[in-house]
XYZ file of C-alpha atoms in Angstrom:
313
model
C -19.560 0.017 -1.823
C -16.830 1.797 -1.139
C -14.074 1.791 1.676
C -16.743 2.935 4.957
C -17.303 0.085 7.731
C -20.883 1.902 8.420
C -21.496 1.431 4.841
C -20.836 -2.676 4.785
C -22.334 -3.378 7.880
C -25.971 -2.335 5.862
C -25.206 -4.144 3.160
C -24.208 -7.011 5.236
C -27.317 -7.082 6.615
C -29.529 -6.234 3.691
C -28.006 -9.195 1.954
C -27.364 -12.435 4.060
C -30.229 -13.354 4.229
C -30.654 -14.667 0.055
C -27.450 -16.598 1.147
C -27.618 -19.894 0.470
C -26.710 -21.900 3.822
C -23.393 -22.857 2.768
C -22.690 -19.432 0.460
C -19.565 -17.770 1.323
C -19.218 -13.656 1.318
C -16.652 -12.339 0.209
C -15.505 -8.778 0.655
C -13.050 -7.169 -1.294
C -12.181 -4.466 0.613
C -8.426 -3.477 0.125
C -7.709 -1.972 3.630
C -10.725 -2.840 6.420
C -10.282 -5.372 8.861
C -11.938 -8.549 7.456
C -12.397 -9.544 11.487
C -14.662 -6.112 11.370
C -16.409 -6.500 9.086
C -18.113 -9.697 9.741
C -18.710 -8.103 13.154
C -22.557 -8.122 11.420
C -22.426 -11.448 9.983
C -24.542 -14.329 11.387
C -21.802 -16.536 9.531
C -18.902 -14.884 10.484
C -16.279 -19.174 10.383
C -18.160 -18.648 6.765
C -16.674 -14.998 5.726
C -13.371 -14.042 4.215
C -11.308 -11.390 2.120
C -10.651 -11.532 -1.602
C -9.363 -8.476 -3.055
C -8.111 -8.381 -6.143
C -6.200 -5.340 -8.168
C -6.853 -2.623 -11.052
C -7.363 -2.934 -13.055
C -8.655 -6.885 -12.653
C -8.569 -8.084 -16.221
C -4.626 -7.750 -16.068
C -3.356 -7.866 -13.069
C -3.165 -11.626 -11.604
C -3.103 -11.844 -8.001
C -5.723 -12.068 -5.737
C -4.722 -11.515 -1.705
C -6.666 -13.891 0.451
C -7.137 -12.960 3.893
C -8.813 -14.585 6.861
C -10.268 -12.969 9.768
C -10.161 -14.252 12.779
C -13.724 -16.545 12.906
C -13.208 -17.634 8.688
C -13.030 -21.539 8.918
C -10.084 -23.756 6.697
C -12.800 -25.004 4.812
C -13.896 -20.849 3.816
C -10.147 -20.590 3.320
C -9.438 -23.664 1.000
C -13.172 -23.142 -0.986
C -11.937 -19.501 -1.701
C -8.333 -21.053 -2.559
C -9.617 -23.211 -5.022
C -12.038 -20.657 -6.913
C -8.996 -17.955 -7.614
C -6.802 -20.869 -8.901
C -9.955 -22.026 -11.074
C -10.362 -18.045 -12.338
C -7.210 -18.058 -13.483
C -5.933 -15.809 -10.628
C -2.361 -16.314 -8.527
C -3.456 -16.109 -4.683
C -2.051 -15.466 -1.120
C -2.965 -16.042 2.025
C -2.388 -12.858 4.460
C -3.627 -12.421 8.157
C -6.446 -9.755 9.706
C -4.953 -6.558 9.876
C -5.196 -2.452 8.843
C -4.345 -2.475 5.070
C -3.213 -6.143 5.456
C -0.093 -6.670 3.098
C -0.657 -5.070 -0.138
C -2.315 -2.261 0.451
C -0.347 -1.035 3.360
C 3.183 -1.450 1.520
C 2.226 0.496 -1.523
C 0.014 3.012 0.815
C 3.896 3.150 2.175
C 5.601 4.524 -1.477
C 2.630 6.702 -2.226
C 3.091 8.652 0.787
C 6.984 8.864 0.218
C 6.952 10.172 -2.906
C 4.254 12.699 -1.620
C 5.746 13.695 1.322
C 9.504 13.981 -1.265
C 7.096 16.133 -2.789
C 6.450 18.402 0.197
C 9.885 18.782 0.476
C 10.176 20.638 -2.209
C 11.498 17.986 -4.627
C 10.373 18.244 -8.851
C 7.267 16.016 -8.955
C 8.328 14.701 -12.399
C 11.330 14.226 -10.392
C 10.423 11.769 -7.906
C 7.848 9.994 -10.661
C 11.168 9.744 -13.059
C 13.353 8.242 -10.110
C 10.246 5.500 -9.187
C 10.729 5.194 -13.425
C 14.296 4.634 -13.358
C 14.796 2.267 -10.115
C 12.206 -0.570 -11.923
C 8.092 0.853 -11.052
C 5.507 0.433 -13.733
C 4.609 3.960 -13.138
C 5.728 7.181 -11.175
C 4.410 6.865 -8.125
C 2.369 10.461 -8.506
C 1.321 9.113 -11.621
C -0.158 6.133 -9.323
C -1.726 7.720 -7.313
C -3.908 10.351 -9.827
C -4.324 7.001 -11.190
C -6.063 5.669 -7.946
C -6.891 8.960 -6.694
C -6.197 11.202 -4.027
C -9.595 10.575 -2.102
C -9.783 7.413 -1.822
C -6.786 8.092 0.298
C -8.214 10.337 2.390
C -11.081 8.351 3.104
C -9.780 5.165 3.588
C -7.358 6.643 6.715
C -10.301 9.034 8.017
C -12.235 5.838 8.655
C -9.684 3.960 10.059
C -9.520 6.376 12.961
C -12.844 6.774 13.274
C -12.970 3.021 13.755
C -9.776 3.335 16.332
C -7.591 1.078 14.265
C -5.441 3.756 13.791
C -4.207 6.788 15.612
C -4.196 10.255 13.324
C -1.154 11.200 16.383
C 1.137 7.633 14.790
C 0.872 9.285 10.947
C 4.963 8.479 9.398
C 4.326 11.171 6.385
C 2.059 14.041 8.092
C 3.823 16.183 4.680
C 3.413 13.923 2.639
C -0.657 13.485 3.613
C -1.243 16.917 4.172
C 0.073 17.936 1.732
C -2.804 15.274 -0.875
C -5.436 16.786 1.729
C -4.058 20.250 0.616
C -4.398 19.367 -2.927
C -7.773 17.008 -2.519
C -9.764 19.329 -0.401
C -8.682 22.854 -0.662
C -8.113 22.579 -4.934
C -10.514 20.368 -5.331
C -7.820 18.075 -6.792
C -9.178 14.701 -6.561
C -7.556 12.601 -9.266
C -7.640 11.397 -13.115
C -9.970 8.880 -11.302
C -12.620 11.830 -10.673
C -12.284 13.509 -14.762
C -10.030 16.404 -12.426
C -6.384 16.457 -12.172
C -4.328 15.612 -8.858
C -0.440 15.642 -8.990
C -0.870 16.663 -13.193
C -3.670 18.227 -15.531
C -4.750 15.561 -18.071
C -5.985 16.360 -21.623
C -6.047 15.189 -25.115
C -4.221 12.632 -23.721
C -1.169 15.059 -22.575
C -0.447 15.215 -19.021
C 1.763 18.202 -17.228
C 2.110 19.221 -13.887
C -0.548 21.740 -12.577
C 1.905 24.772 -12.559
C 0.607 25.800 -8.449
C 2.215 22.337 -7.261
C 4.900 23.854 -7.567
C 4.025 27.174 -6.615
C 3.426 25.828 -3.570
C 6.162 23.672 -2.459
C 8.840 23.395 -4.815
C 11.970 24.300 -3.795
C 15.167 24.434 -7.085
C 17.806 25.374 -4.276
C 17.747 22.042 -2.386
C 19.778 19.239 -2.416
C 19.299 15.763 -2.579
C 20.671 13.045 -4.387
C 19.253 10.927 -7.368
C 20.160 7.857 -4.865
C 18.769 9.402 -1.858
C 15.574 9.776 -3.942
C 15.756 5.976 -5.017
C 16.678 4.499 -2.270
C 13.290 6.309 -0.249
C 11.288 5.052 -2.901
C 12.070 1.366 -2.783
C 13.312 0.434 0.474
C 9.897 2.275 1.934
C 8.123 -0.542 0.543
C 10.981 -3.321 1.119
C 10.769 -2.019 5.205
C 6.950 -2.597 5.216
C 7.138 -5.776 3.637
C 9.829 -6.720 6.075
C 6.745 -5.483 9.095
C 4.180 -7.579 7.468
C 6.684 -10.757 7.915
C 7.786 -10.083 11.104
C 3.903 -9.488 12.897
C 2.453 -12.624 10.807
C 0.584 -10.047 8.562
C 1.937 -12.233 5.843
C 2.118 -16.153 6.747
C 5.415 -16.558 4.061
C 8.305 -15.188 2.382
C 6.953 -16.354 -1.011
C 3.922 -14.899 -0.633
C 5.516 -11.537 0.784
C 8.085 -11.936 -3.199
C 4.828 -13.340 -5.506
C 2.145 -10.280 -3.858
C 5.161 -8.021 -4.289
C 5.444 -8.410 -7.658
C 2.695 -9.396 -8.749
C -0.054 -7.741 -6.836
C 1.803 -3.344 -6.634
C 4.735 -3.673 -9.191
C 7.189 -4.812 -7.393
C 10.992 -3.852 -9.525
C 11.265 -7.325 -11.185
C 14.655 -7.731 -11.552
C 14.511 -7.411 -7.426
C 11.972 -10.611 -7.025
C 10.170 -9.276 -4.739
C 10.639 -6.819 -1.649
C 11.501 -9.038 0.525
C 14.209 -11.057 -1.214
C 15.664 -7.963 -2.327
C 16.783 -7.772 1.207
C 18.674 -11.472 0.124
C 20.147 -9.963 -2.662
C 21.025 -5.494 -1.258
C 23.013 -8.080 1.239
C 21.345 -7.825 4.927
C 24.270 -5.812 6.781
C 24.348 -3.312 3.408
C 20.455 -3.160 3.607
C 20.714 -2.332 7.391
C 23.899 -0.049 7.483
C 21.647 1.932 4.441
C 18.101 1.887 6.565
C 21.020 4.265 9.242
C 21.956 6.394 6.986
C 18.278 6.949 5.057
C 17.478 7.129 9.258
C 19.715 9.527 9.847
C 18.441 11.569 7.251
C 14.679 11.047 7.179
C 13.526 9.373 10.038
C 12.359 6.552 11.952
C 10.091 5.392 9.378
C 13.155 3.883 7.592
C 14.441 2.287 10.470
C 15.523 -1.411 10.136
C 12.874 -3.694 11.560
C 13.890 -6.315 14.028
C 13.657 -9.339 11.930
C 16.605 -7.835 10.616
C 18.891 -8.490 13.655
C 17.700 -11.492 13.676
C 18.505 -12.803 10.924
C 22.305 -11.188 11.027
C 22.643 -12.776 14.929
C 22.084 -16.068 12.986
C 23.543 -16.186 9.278
C 19.915 -16.537 8.312
C 18.822 -15.495 4.356
C 15.193 -14.516 4.016
C 13.785 -18.427 3.046
């Protein structure tokens, strides 16, 4: 059941009658708010989000999402279930994209934006790996599908959850739509190529991608590319903490490492700020903001911690 609110509502209304009296309905949605998904339910207090990560047999994290009407008992049962199946649970509050999908998407959109600017895509991928990401962000996007991000975004706009005019990565998202819709480059997941062509276990950049976007004369440092890929994740994580989406620093750190491939050396995206230094982090955010836009502005929570001399704990 893909990320479509109407389809998920239909499945719920058709099937909920077969649920046992104290049964829990858990959705594996990665982006759609649990509160909205539970609206047709006769027992919204028994409705919760259990977001598993792919590949499920290898990824240890499960993100538990509590809707506005999810009961304490349902949350406790979900938490116990996740531990019983030997997974690592984190609990987050309901929102668009929750914690992990929001942060993960920011990295992919920043990477596509850099390609749209003219940076060689292989350079983007290689520098992503250089900072400790298990796989380059463009390769990851090919693997999970380019179209899923498009469909999720369209669904969120249609449902009034986000506004198209608030897009922080308009050029990057336009590039992804061009690949998927105009050239049928939906990603390796669909059997097609995406950023890359795939054949007999090998991959190479799709030549037309370079024809359309690559600017060999463009000057940008490796440091800026690496920091853009890392800092955009950290900033998104800080915003989730500031907004109460993620409930604790520990959950943010655990979720970023075990769910979305944060470089292990960071200790998690929030812990990275402690190690980097809050004043130094804000100063670098200011530099990136001046060069690349407001999406790199340090969240207010940084100023608050600096004023009290506290770290994130």
